[in-house]
Amino acid sequence: MANGKSNFISYITQSVSDRQSRKSSFKSYIENPDELDGYNVEQVTESASEFFDMELQPNLQPGESMIGEVDSVLKYLPYSDGKQGMSGKLCATNFKVSFVTADRSSYETTGKRQRNKFLDEDDIPLTYIDAIYQVTRNGKRKKLTQGTTTSSRTEVLEIHCKDFRIHKFSFKFSVNKTQSKQFVNVLVHHVFPTKDTFLFAHEYARKNELKGPQLVCEVPMFDTIYDWEEEIKRCKCMKSWRVTNVNMSYDLCQSLPQYFVVPFALMNNDLQKAAPQFKERRIPTWCYTHINGNSLVRMSAPEESCDQGFLQKRMLDAVKVAGNHRNSPAVIDVAESCPSCRDVQEGFVKLKKLFMTDSEQEFYVQDMSWYSSLDNTKWLSMVAKCLKASHDIVTIVTNKRSVVIQEQSGCDMSCLVSSVVQILLDPYYRTRVGFEALVQKEWVRMGHRFQRNLGLVGTSEADLEQVCMFDFMLSQMQYIFYENL
């Protein structure tokens, strides 16, 4: 091989004249379209024209309806300082804001951030929107809140999202100025509703009412006795725990589900007597039973004015009996071992400010002190604190003792801790179906206030403050996942 003649030609060492004199073997079919074999050029051109000349409309879901649109809108690219973008139509529905463009690159399937049935690349669900800003022609920037209307011309519309993205749309090429003003006002009205019935979920449910076999779902919803019974069968604790319907009419507690699991030794009459002794009447309820028989239970804090402590003691004794152990259950107060809801909220606000940079220059300035700024949010230290608390509970449960998670409200941080503990203890909850079932059981059915904590409905700026407890849990899931890779 060493003595063989090399076919390699160095174009680096060749002179310009040598390269120009060399005959090119490249054949351009663009310059000779008539030489395209098997293709009708006129037909291809006509088909492409029909596709890109058709009216731009977003994909609508059942129950979704248009509420406004603006033609000739320019969407700025991130970190372009308003110098780059693509043109299209900006549409608003009762579910989302959708930017529709005929740009060929937007129809490519590779390299996209997300692809799913409900959302296209340039779709923004209304519940994702955190804030809306109007920039007028003179550069004045105004935050638009619930109940406000604008009569001035909007030059740029900024949409800040809860996933830390910023979308900017320019109306300077829009011919119909009234159309853009109406669009902004109707968008603000629907993004910040004053009633939960205005949310798209209600409209979607009305248009998609399922009956009979359609109700069958592989993920248990825990809205029936059957789902709860199947869960305690899976945990093999049918002899110690039972499903109660004491809250069938929500008379016992409005934040607990109609059906939940309690110790077998407690009758419905016992539960009704004990409920006033706990904050928001959230009595001890079952979460999970480990293979060794120890259980995980949740409850709210006892009422300070309670003069019948023996009822609380009886509830905890019933938990001990359900585990067939001599030791009383360990009561873990999350207020002592985990950050408060206020701490999580303040950390999230700082984290959002850190991530939502508006320009390339701001990004590079922020990047110079990235680690110190991230540390100042206290987000990672709070994640570590919750993970340690969850790990401590796992250690107790696996060492022959049940645990009762106690929280003031019983439906915020306790949702997070109980979920993380069960994920660490049971591989079922580390599957897709299992994780969805866990969210349904520990968050949705057990009364976590998604609507309040995600700022979905509010009448004032204070009402829209977010306590993103579920996002906080997902941050912990991320670290658990990477730790086990």
Tab-separated table of C-alpha atoms in Angstrom:
chain	number	residue	atom	x	y	z
A	1	MET	CA	0.000	0.000	0.000
A	2	ALA	CA	2.899	2.304	0.769
A	3	ASN	CA	4.439	1.754	-2.709
A	4	GLY	CA	1.085	2.104	-4.481
A	5	LYS	CA	0.151	5.245	-6.285
A	6	SER	CA	-2.009	7.551	-4.181
A	7	ASN	CA	-5.218	8.945	-5.654
A	8	PHE	CA	-5.389	11.703	-3.023
A	9	ILE	CA	-5.332	15.263	-4.388
A	10	SER	CA	-4.528	18.102	-1.985
A	11	TYR	CA	-6.628	21.136	-2.781
A	12	ILE	CA	-4.935	23.020	0.040
A	13	THR	CA	-1.470	23.022	-1.559
A	14	GLN	CA	-2.760	23.557	-5.106
A	15	SER	CA	-2.584	27.007	-6.579
A	16	VAL	CA	-5.736	28.870	-7.567
A	17	SER	CA	-4.907	28.468	-11.299
A	18	ASP	CA	-4.482	24.709	-10.884
A	19	ARG	CA	-7.854	24.394	-9.220
A	20	GLN	CA	-9.560	26.534	-11.864
A	21	SER	CA	-8.010	24.539	-14.724
A	22	ARG	CA	-9.184	21.250	-13.241
A	23	LYS	CA	-12.378	20.034	-14.933
A	24	SER	CA	-15.373	19.800	-12.614
A	25	SER	CA	-17.443	16.613	-12.606
A	26	PHE	CA	-20.402	18.218	-10.734
A	27	LYS	CA	-23.639	18.346	-12.715
A	28	SER	CA	-26.283	20.887	-11.751
A	29	TYR	CA	-29.869	19.796	-12.323
A	30	ILE	CA	-31.158	23.146	-11.094
A	31	GLU	CA	-29.675	24.905	-14.149
A	32	ASN	CA	-31.052	22.182	-16.435
A	33	PRO	CA	-34.553	21.410	-15.118
A	34	ASP	CA	-35.523	19.816	-18.444
A	35	GLU	CA	-33.051	16.999	-17.747
A	36	LEU	CA	-34.927	15.821	-14.624
A	37	ASP	CA	-35.993	12.275	-15.473
A	38	GLY	CA	-39.413	11.143	-14.226
A	39	TYR	CA	-40.437	14.541	-12.807
A	40	ASN	CA	-43.010	16.919	-14.191
A	41	VAL	CA	-41.535	20.268	-13.191
A	42	GLU	CA	-44.728	22.214	-13.910
A	43	GLN	CA	-46.775	19.810	-11.788
A	44	VAL	CA	-44.344	20.046	-8.872
A	45	THR	CA	-44.343	23.849	-9.054
A	46	GLU	CA	-48.138	23.968	-9.198
A	47	SER	CA	-48.504	21.647	-6.185
A	48	ALA	CA	-46.044	23.665	-4.138
A	49	SER	CA	-47.817	26.914	-5.031
A	50	GLU	CA	-51.191	25.505	-3.994
A	51	PHE	CA	-49.761	24.404	-0.645
A	52	PHE	CA	-48.110	27.695	0.226
A	53	ASP	CA	-50.911	29.867	-1.152
A	54	MET	CA	-53.621	28.223	0.903
A	55	GLU	CA	-55.158	30.135	3.807
A	56	LEU	CA	-53.135	29.840	6.996
A	57	GLN	CA	-55.166	28.337	9.831
A	58	PRO	CA	-54.140	26.591	13.081
A	59	ASN	CA	-55.090	23.016	13.896
A	60	LEU	CA	-58.143	23.073	16.158
A	61	GLN	CA	-59.127	20.536	18.819
A	62	PRO	CA	-62.724	19.551	19.623
A	63	GLY	CA	-64.312	22.437	21.501
A	64	GLU	CA	-61.616	24.868	20.328
A	65	SER	CA	-62.764	28.018	18.539
A	66	MET	CA	-61.066	31.087	17.070
A	67	ILE	CA	-61.323	34.296	19.099
A	68	GLY	CA	-58.958	36.550	17.138
A	69	GLU	CA	-56.310	36.768	14.428
A	70	VAL	CA	-53.833	39.226	12.921
A	71	ASP	CA	-52.355	38.983	9.424
A	72	SER	CA	-48.806	39.905	8.370
A	73	VAL	CA	-47.229	39.380	11.783
A	74	LEU	CA	-43.476	39.020	12.202
A	75	LYS	CA	-42.276	36.572	14.861
A	76	TYR	CA	-38.816	37.528	16.084
A	77	LEU	CA	-36.252	34.765	16.518
A	78	PRO	CA	-34.788	34.383	20.038
A	79	TYR	CA	-31.765	36.567	20.789
A	80	SER	CA	-32.028	38.320	17.419
A	81	ASP	CA	-32.654	41.787	18.951
A	82	GLY	CA	-35.569	42.233	16.576
A	83	LYS	CA	-33.403	41.847	13.473
A	84	GLN	CA	-34.486	38.366	12.376
A	85	GLY	CA	-37.840	36.646	12.176
A	86	MET	CA	-40.444	34.990	10.006
A	87	SER	CA	-43.761	36.242	8.712
A	88	GLY	CA	-47.146	34.621	9.207
A	89	LYS	CA	-50.523	34.892	10.864
A	90	LEU	CA	-51.010	35.147	14.628
A	91	CYS	CA	-54.170	33.386	15.801
A	92	ALA	CA	-55.792	33.069	19.203
A	93	THR	CA	-58.290	30.428	20.254
A	94	ASN	CA	-59.938	29.611	23.569
A	95	PHE	CA	-57.081	27.109	24.076
A	96	LYS	CA	-53.895	28.573	22.641
A	97	VAL	CA	-52.023	31.265	20.749
A	98	SER	CA	-50.839	29.885	17.421
A	99	PHE	CA	-48.406	31.403	14.962
A	100	VAL	CA	-48.997	29.916	11.514
A	101	THR	CA	-46.436	30.457	8.772
A	102	ALA	CA	-45.905	29.207	5.220
A	103	ASP	CA	-42.142	29.126	5.745
A	104	ARG	CA	-40.941	25.757	4.393
A	105	SER	CA	-38.574	25.253	7.323
A	106	SER	CA	-41.490	25.173	9.741
A	107	TYR	CA	-42.743	21.968	8.142
A	108	GLU	CA	-39.511	20.036	8.623
A	109	THR	CA	-39.863	17.133	11.060
A	110	THR	CA	-36.228	16.989	12.172
A	111	GLY	CA	-34.714	19.094	14.894
A	112	LYS	CA	-38.025	20.237	16.327
A	113	ARG	CA	-38.365	21.004	20.022
A	114	GLN	CA	-41.560	19.012	20.408
A	115	ARG	CA	-44.118	17.093	18.394
A	116	ASN	CA	-47.424	15.923	19.831
A	117	LYS	CA	-51.094	15.643	18.965
A	118	PHE	CA	-52.222	18.887	20.553
A	119	LEU	CA	-49.442	21.409	20.010
A	120	ASP	CA	-47.413	22.459	17.012
A	121	GLU	CA	-44.007	24.079	17.264
A	122	ASP	CA	-45.372	27.635	17.401
A	123	ASP	CA	-48.379	26.958	19.650
A	124	ILE	CA	-48.643	28.493	23.126
A	125	PRO	CA	-51.438	27.196	25.391
A	126	LEU	CA	-53.141	30.042	27.247
A	127	THR	CA	-52.407	28.369	30.577
A	128	TYR	CA	-48.662	28.491	29.732
A	129	ILE	CA	-48.698	32.280	29.571
A	130	ASP	CA	-47.306	34.020	32.630
A	131	ALA	CA	-47.283	37.653	31.501
A	132	ILE	CA	-48.113	39.805	28.461
A	133	TYR	CA	-46.306	43.036	27.597
A	134	GLN	CA	-47.269	45.669	25.043
A	135	VAL	CA	-44.558	47.751	23.372
A	136	THR	CA	-45.847	50.871	21.623
A	137	ARG	CA	-44.265	52.762	18.716
A	138	ASN	CA	-42.406	55.154	21.034
A	139	GLY	CA	-40.805	52.171	22.826
A	140	LYS	CA	-42.962	52.347	25.942
A	141	ARG	CA	-43.399	48.918	27.544
A	142	LYS	CA	-46.547	48.126	29.517
A	143	LYS	CA	-47.574	44.968	31.362
A	144	LEU	CA	-51.134	43.927	30.554
A	145	THR	CA	-53.067	42.317	33.411
A	146	GLN	CA	-56.560	40.956	33.932
A	147	GLY	CA	-59.245	43.565	33.286
A	148	THR	CA	-56.990	46.018	31.419
A	149	THR	CA	-57.617	47.122	27.834
A	150	THR	CA	-55.403	48.966	25.403
A	151	SER	CA	-56.453	51.696	23.021
A	152	SER	CA	-52.988	52.561	21.701
A	153	ARG	CA	-51.341	50.864	18.764
A	154	THR	CA	-49.248	47.802	19.637
A	155	GLU	CA	-45.902	47.679	17.870
A	156	VAL	CA	-44.562	44.533	19.562
A	157	LEU	CA	-46.383	41.960	21.685
A	158	GLU	CA	-44.256	40.066	24.207
A	159	ILE	CA	-45.551	36.814	25.689
A	160	HIS	CA	-43.631	35.455	28.683
A	161	CYS	CA	-44.343	31.792	29.394
A	162	LYS	CA	-44.178	29.642	32.520
A	163	ASP	CA	-41.657	27.348	30.795
A	164	PHE	CA	-39.183	30.299	30.737
A	165	ARG	CA	-39.624	31.075	27.025
A	166	ILE	CA	-40.220	34.552	25.616
A	167	HIS	CA	-42.134	35.030	22.348
A	168	LYS	CA	-42.078	38.377	20.525
A	169	PHE	CA	-44.462	39.316	17.731
A	170	SER	CA	-44.243	42.514	15.679
A	171	PHE	CA	-47.385	44.135	14.230
A	172	LYS	CA	-45.556	46.847	12.281
A	173	PHE	CA	-46.352	45.189	8.928
A	174	SER	CA	-49.998	44.588	9.819
A	175	VAL	CA	-52.262	46.693	7.620
A	176	ASN	CA	-55.397	46.478	9.770
A	177	LYS	CA	-54.496	48.345	12.957
A	178	THR	CA	-57.935	47.820	14.509
A	179	GLN	CA	-57.495	44.085	14.091
A	180	SER	CA	-54.281	44.060	16.131
A	181	LYS	CA	-55.803	46.169	18.921
A	182	GLN	CA	-58.821	43.876	19.211
A	183	PHE	CA	-56.548	40.845	19.183
A	184	VAL	CA	-54.503	42.093	22.157
A	185	ASN	CA	-57.592	42.929	24.212
A	186	VAL	CA	-59.332	39.611	23.592
A	187	LEU	CA	-56.110	37.712	24.313
A	188	VAL	CA	-55.676	39.387	27.716
A	189	HIS	CA	-59.315	38.624	28.541
A	190	HIS	CA	-58.891	34.891	27.889
A	191	VAL	CA	-55.386	34.474	29.342
A	192	PHE	CA	-56.420	35.822	32.760
A	193	PRO	CA	-59.914	34.400	33.407
A	194	THR	CA	-61.821	35.230	36.585
A	195	LYS	CA	-63.695	31.904	36.740
A	196	ASP	CA	-62.519	28.343	36.263
A	197	THR	CA	-65.449	27.652	33.928
A	198	PHE	CA	-63.721	29.919	31.386
A	199	LEU	CA	-60.789	27.513	31.127
A	200	PHE	CA	-60.619	25.414	27.958
A	201	ALA	CA	-60.633	22.167	29.945
A	202	HIS	CA	-64.334	22.680	30.682
A	203	GLU	CA	-65.176	23.328	27.040
A	204	TYR	CA	-63.122	20.341	25.904
A	205	ALA	CA	-64.859	18.070	28.423
A	206	ARG	CA	-68.284	19.160	27.224
A	207	LYS	CA	-67.383	18.361	23.623
A	208	ASN	CA	-65.740	15.025	24.490
A	209	GLU	CA	-68.067	13.380	26.943
A	210	LEU	CA	-67.043	9.728	27.083
A	211	LYS	CA	-69.452	6.884	27.767
A	212	GLY	CA	-69.313	3.127	28.239
A	213	PRO	CA	-66.209	1.402	26.835
A	214	GLN	CA	-64.600	4.778	26.039
A	215	LEU	CA	-64.125	5.352	29.768
A	216	VAL	CA	-61.679	2.434	30.018
A	217	CYS	CA	-58.172	3.794	30.700
A	218	GLU	CA	-54.938	1.983	31.507
A	219	VAL	CA	-54.141	4.645	34.113
A	220	PRO	CA	-56.391	4.458	37.222
A	221	MET	CA	-58.171	7.734	37.912
A	222	PHE	CA	-58.952	6.864	41.565
A	223	ASP	CA	-62.444	8.252	41.206
A	224	THR	CA	-64.102	4.903	41.979
A	225	ILE	CA	-63.972	2.359	44.787
A	226	TYR	CA	-62.656	-0.171	42.266
A	227	ASP	CA	-59.471	1.823	41.532
A	228	TRP	CA	-58.620	2.168	45.231
A	229	GLU	CA	-59.336	-1.499	45.928
A	230	GLU	CA	-57.078	-2.540	43.064
A	231	GLU	CA	-54.316	-0.360	44.484
A	232	ILE	CA	-54.464	-1.866	47.978
A	233	LYS	CA	-54.605	-5.318	46.384
A	234	ARG	CA	-51.444	-4.477	44.453
A	235	CYS	CA	-49.787	-3.466	47.739
A	236	LYS	CA	-51.147	-6.650	49.418
A	237	CYS	CA	-52.726	-4.863	52.375
A	238	MET	CA	-56.430	-5.688	51.946
A	239	LYS	CA	-56.650	-7.135	55.473
A	240	SER	CA	-55.336	-3.992	57.159
A	241	TRP	CA	-56.818	-1.150	55.104
A	242	ARG	CA	-60.208	-0.485	53.545
A	243	VAL	CA	-61.823	1.952	51.112
A	244	THR	CA	-64.324	4.312	52.752
A	245	ASN	CA	-67.147	6.321	51.171
A	246	VAL	CA	-67.630	8.566	54.203
A	247	ASN	CA	-66.881	11.618	52.032
A	248	MET	CA	-69.328	10.674	49.279
A	249	SER	CA	-71.074	14.084	49.461
A	250	TYR	CA	-67.901	15.951	50.503
A	251	ASP	CA	-69.446	16.587	53.923
A	252	LEU	CA	-66.413	15.277	55.795
A	253	CYS	CA	-63.773	17.311	53.878
A	254	GLN	CA	-64.023	19.268	50.644
A	255	SER	CA	-60.382	18.755	49.671
A	256	LEU	CA	-60.363	14.961	50.110
A	257	PRO	CA	-61.754	12.643	47.393
A	258	GLN	CA	-65.094	10.855	47.624
A	259	TYR	CA	-63.262	7.579	48.204
A	260	PHE	CA	-59.987	7.056	50.048
A	261	VAL	CA	-58.284	4.417	52.177
A	262	VAL	CA	-58.256	4.273	56.002
A	263	PRO	CA	-57.263	1.677	58.624
A	264	PHE	CA	-59.628	-1.293	58.766
A	265	ALA	CA	-60.179	-0.729	62.496
A	266	LEU	CA	-61.812	2.676	61.954
A	267	MET	CA	-65.503	2.936	61.163
A	268	ASN	CA	-67.073	5.839	59.262
A	269	ASN	CA	-68.497	7.157	62.533
A	270	ASP	CA	-64.963	7.330	63.992
A	271	LEU	CA	-63.770	9.328	60.989
A	272	GLN	CA	-66.609	11.848	61.291
A	273	LYS	CA	-65.879	12.411	64.975
A	274	ALA	CA	-62.155	12.851	64.436
A	275	ALA	CA	-62.323	15.164	61.375
A	276	PRO	CA	-62.855	18.448	63.328
A	277	GLN	CA	-59.629	17.753	65.245
A	278	PHE	CA	-57.473	18.262	62.100
A	279	LYS	CA	-56.749	21.330	59.973
A	280	GLU	CA	-59.215	21.555	57.088
A	281	ARG	CA	-60.652	18.262	58.418
A	282	ARG	CA	-57.982	16.248	56.599
A	283	ILE	CA	-57.793	13.074	58.682
A	284	PRO	CA	-54.978	10.499	58.267
A	285	THR	CA	-55.324	8.814	54.856
A	286	TRP	CA	-53.387	5.915	53.366
A	287	CYS	CA	-50.798	6.441	50.610
A	288	TYR	CA	-48.802	3.237	50.284
A	289	THR	CA	-47.855	-0.023	52.020
A	290	HIS	CA	-44.368	-1.448	51.603
A	291	ILE	CA	-43.674	-5.141	51.045
A	292	ASN	CA	-42.624	-5.430	54.723
A	293	GLY	CA	-46.060	-4.219	55.911
A	294	ASN	CA	-45.090	-0.677	56.887
A	295	SER	CA	-47.310	2.038	55.510
A	296	LEU	CA	-47.076	5.646	54.418
A	297	VAL	CA	-49.885	7.922	55.624
A	298	ARG	CA	-50.704	11.614	55.183
A	299	MET	CA	-52.617	14.026	57.409
A	300	SER	CA	-52.910	17.722	58.158
A	301	ALA	CA	-51.729	19.272	61.427
A	302	PRO	CA	-53.932	18.892	64.526
A	303	GLU	CA	-56.082	21.849	65.512
A	304	GLU	CA	-54.455	23.867	68.307
A	305	SER	CA	-57.785	24.444	70.042
A	306	CYS	CA	-58.488	20.719	70.122
A	307	ASP	CA	-59.486	19.445	73.580
A	308	GLN	CA	-60.100	15.885	72.466
A	309	GLY	CA	-56.585	14.669	71.701
A	310	PHE	CA	-57.607	11.105	72.399
A	311	LEU	CA	-59.361	11.037	68.988
A	312	GLN	CA	-56.105	11.954	67.252
A	313	LYS	CA	-54.289	9.308	69.289
A	314	ARG	CA	-56.893	6.744	68.292
A	315	MET	CA	-56.337	7.516	64.620
A	316	LEU	CA	-52.572	6.986	64.988
A	317	ASP	CA	-53.103	3.824	67.019
A	318	ALA	CA	-55.242	2.478	64.171
A	319	VAL	CA	-52.325	3.126	61.785
A	320	LYS	CA	-50.037	1.158	64.156
A	321	VAL	CA	-52.491	-1.746	64.296
A	322	ALA	CA	-52.787	-1.782	60.502
A	323	GLY	CA	-49.053	-2.421	60.325
A	324	ASN	CA	-49.126	-5.167	62.957
A	325	HIS	CA	-46.230	-3.556	64.829
A	326	ARG	CA	-45.587	-2.647	68.442
A	327	ASN	CA	-43.991	0.697	67.629
A	328	SER	CA	-46.201	3.713	66.988
A	329	PRO	CA	-45.825	5.328	63.560
A	330	ALA	CA	-43.210	8.038	63.155
A	331	VAL	CA	-44.842	11.422	62.609
A	332	ILE	CA	-42.721	13.531	60.239
A	333	ASP	CA	-43.589	17.245	60.109
A	334	VAL	CA	-42.536	18.540	56.677
A	335	ALA	CA	-42.431	22.090	58.068
A	336	GLU	CA	-39.277	21.065	59.955
A	337	SER	CA	-37.601	18.963	57.276
A	338	CYS	CA	-38.588	20.712	53.999
A	339	PRO	CA	-38.708	24.288	52.677
A	340	SER	CA	-41.964	26.199	53.004
A	341	CYS	CA	-44.280	27.019	50.109
A	342	ARG	CA	-43.143	30.640	50.380
A	343	ASP	CA	-39.492	29.589	50.045
A	344	VAL	CA	-40.304	27.565	46.922
A	345	GLN	CA	-42.219	30.487	45.435
A	346	GLU	CA	-39.416	32.979	46.050
A	347	GLY	CA	-36.852	30.565	44.641
A	348	PHE	CA	-38.947	30.032	41.519
A	349	VAL	CA	-39.231	33.795	40.914
A	350	LYS	CA	-35.428	34.137	41.116
A	351	LEU	CA	-34.948	31.115	38.871
A	352	LYS	CA	-37.328	32.553	36.295
A	353	LYS	CA	-35.474	35.862	36.282
A	354	LEU	CA	-32.193	34.003	35.771
A	355	PHE	CA	-33.414	31.967	32.801
A	356	MET	CA	-35.590	34.513	30.980
A	357	THR	CA	-32.905	36.636	29.352
A	358	ASP	CA	-34.228	38.943	26.679
A	359	SER	CA	-31.216	39.633	24.470
A	360	GLU	CA	-27.924	38.071	23.465
A	361	GLN	CA	-25.977	40.728	25.350
A	362	GLU	CA	-28.000	40.098	28.509
A	363	PHE	CA	-27.387	36.378	28.116
A	364	TYR	CA	-23.596	36.776	28.008
A	365	VAL	CA	-23.628	39.142	30.991
A	366	GLN	CA	-25.718	36.651	32.943
A	367	ASP	CA	-23.468	33.792	31.873
A	368	MET	CA	-20.419	35.369	33.518
A	369	SER	CA	-21.942	34.879	36.981
A	370	TRP	CA	-24.181	31.906	36.159
A	371	TYR	CA	-23.209	29.541	38.994
A	372	SER	CA	-23.304	32.175	41.715
A	373	SER	CA	-26.662	33.461	40.435
A	374	LEU	CA	-28.045	29.919	40.377
A	375	ASP	CA	-26.819	29.347	43.914
A	376	ASN	CA	-28.515	32.561	45.064
A	377	THR	CA	-31.894	31.219	43.983
A	378	LYS	CA	-31.573	28.488	46.678
A	379	TRP	CA	-33.432	26.178	44.275
A	380	LEU	CA	-30.856	23.392	44.269
A	381	SER	CA	-30.386	23.529	48.035
A	382	MET	CA	-34.163	23.218	48.500
A	383	VAL	CA	-34.231	20.253	46.113
A	384	ALA	CA	-31.450	18.607	48.138
A	385	LYS	CA	-33.303	19.279	51.390
A	386	CYS	CA	-36.490	17.601	50.130
A	387	LEU	CA	-34.567	14.640	48.734
A	388	LYS	CA	-32.888	14.121	52.104
A	389	ALA	CA	-36.271	14.254	53.889
A	390	SER	CA	-37.695	11.708	51.449
A	391	HIS	CA	-34.649	9.458	51.857
A	392	ASP	CA	-34.995	9.592	55.649
A	393	ILE	CA	-38.631	8.469	55.371
A	394	VAL	CA	-37.625	5.624	53.046
A	395	THR	CA	-35.086	4.483	55.648
A	396	ILE	CA	-37.731	4.466	58.389
A	397	VAL	CA	-40.294	2.596	56.279
A	398	THR	CA	-37.782	-0.077	55.258
A	399	ASN	CA	-36.738	-0.557	58.917
A	400	LYS	CA	-40.004	-1.886	60.364
A	401	ARG	CA	-41.948	1.298	61.145
A	402	SER	CA	-44.823	3.148	59.476
A	403	VAL	CA	-44.609	6.893	58.772
A	404	VAL	CA	-47.255	9.612	58.965
A	405	ILE	CA	-46.430	12.733	56.920
A	406	GLN	CA	-47.862	15.792	58.626
A	407	GLU	CA	-48.330	19.202	57.000
A	408	GLN	CA	-50.287	22.292	57.976
A	409	SER	CA	-52.599	22.099	54.951
A	410	GLY	CA	-51.960	18.470	54.056
A	411	CYS	CA	-52.072	19.051	50.300
A	412	ASP	CA	-48.891	20.870	49.239
A	413	MET	CA	-45.455	19.698	50.353
A	414	SER	CA	-46.903	16.399	51.617
A	415	CYS	CA	-47.973	15.607	48.029
A	416	LEU	CA	-44.382	16.042	46.915
A	417	VAL	CA	-42.733	14.073	49.728
A	418	SER	CA	-45.167	11.148	49.563
A	419	SER	CA	-44.687	10.935	45.770
A	420	VAL	CA	-40.888	10.940	45.952
A	421	VAL	CA	-40.903	8.332	48.728
A	422	GLN	CA	-43.134	5.996	46.720
A	423	ILE	CA	-40.988	6.416	43.614
A	424	LEU	CA	-37.920	5.444	45.647
A	425	LEU	CA	-39.674	2.469	47.234
A	426	ASP	CA	-41.704	0.977	44.392
A	427	PRO	CA	-40.418	0.359	40.821
A	428	TYR	CA	-44.026	0.424	39.562
A	429	TYR	CA	-44.129	4.187	40.084
A	430	ARG	CA	-41.004	4.531	37.978
A	431	THR	CA	-42.919	3.382	34.883
A	432	ARG	CA	-44.987	5.707	32.693
A	433	VAL	CA	-48.345	4.264	33.761
A	434	GLY	CA	-47.245	4.052	37.381
A	435	PHE	CA	-46.056	7.659	37.466
A	436	GLU	CA	-49.303	8.898	35.916
A	437	ALA	CA	-51.251	6.873	38.477
A	438	LEU	CA	-49.129	8.357	41.278
A	439	VAL	CA	-49.843	11.917	40.130
A	440	GLN	CA	-53.546	11.123	39.906
A	441	LYS	CA	-53.592	9.549	43.377
A	442	GLU	CA	-51.322	11.841	45.399
A	443	TRP	CA	-51.909	15.178	43.669
A	444	VAL	CA	-55.198	15.323	41.787
A	445	ARG	CA	-57.429	13.230	44.070
A	446	MET	CA	-55.809	14.310	47.306
A	447	GLY	CA	-56.671	17.938	46.701
A	448	HIS	CA	-53.520	19.720	45.538
A	449	ARG	CA	-54.578	23.206	44.484
A	450	PHE	CA	-53.292	23.242	40.909
A	451	GLN	CA	-55.600	26.074	39.908
A	452	ARG	CA	-54.324	28.370	42.644
A	453	ASN	CA	-50.669	27.302	42.623
A	454	LEU	CA	-50.288	27.590	38.842
A	455	GLY	CA	-52.079	30.942	38.691
A	456	LEU	CA	-54.751	29.694	36.284
A	457	VAL	CA	-57.570	31.821	37.683
A	458	GLY	CA	-57.344	35.100	39.565
A	459	THR	CA	-58.856	38.523	39.874
A	460	SER	CA	-55.729	40.423	40.918
A	461	GLU	CA	-51.957	40.345	40.551
A	462	ALA	CA	-51.603	38.872	44.048
A	463	ASP	CA	-53.966	36.010	43.206
A	464	LEU	CA	-51.772	35.009	40.266
A	465	GLU	CA	-48.605	34.416	42.311
A	466	GLN	CA	-47.381	30.897	41.645
A	467	VAL	CA	-46.277	28.199	44.052
A	468	CYS	CA	-45.020	25.679	41.512
A	469	MET	CA	-44.907	22.669	43.820
A	470	PHE	CA	-45.375	20.184	40.986
A	471	ASP	CA	-42.474	21.683	39.000
A	472	PHE	CA	-40.436	21.477	42.187
A	473	MET	CA	-41.160	17.735	42.366
A	474	LEU	CA	-40.156	17.272	38.716
A	475	SER	CA	-36.793	18.879	39.515
A	476	GLN	CA	-36.250	16.159	42.112
A	477	MET	CA	-37.302	13.490	39.630
A	478	GLN	CA	-34.624	14.782	37.287
A	479	TYR	CA	-31.870	14.303	39.869
A	480	ILE	CA	-33.159	10.844	40.820
A	481	PHE	CA	-33.148	9.894	37.146
A	482	TYR	CA	-29.577	11.083	36.508
A	483	GLU	CA	-28.360	9.434	39.726
A	484	ASN	CA	-29.556	6.052	38.432
A	485	LEU	CA	-28.245	6.344	34.862
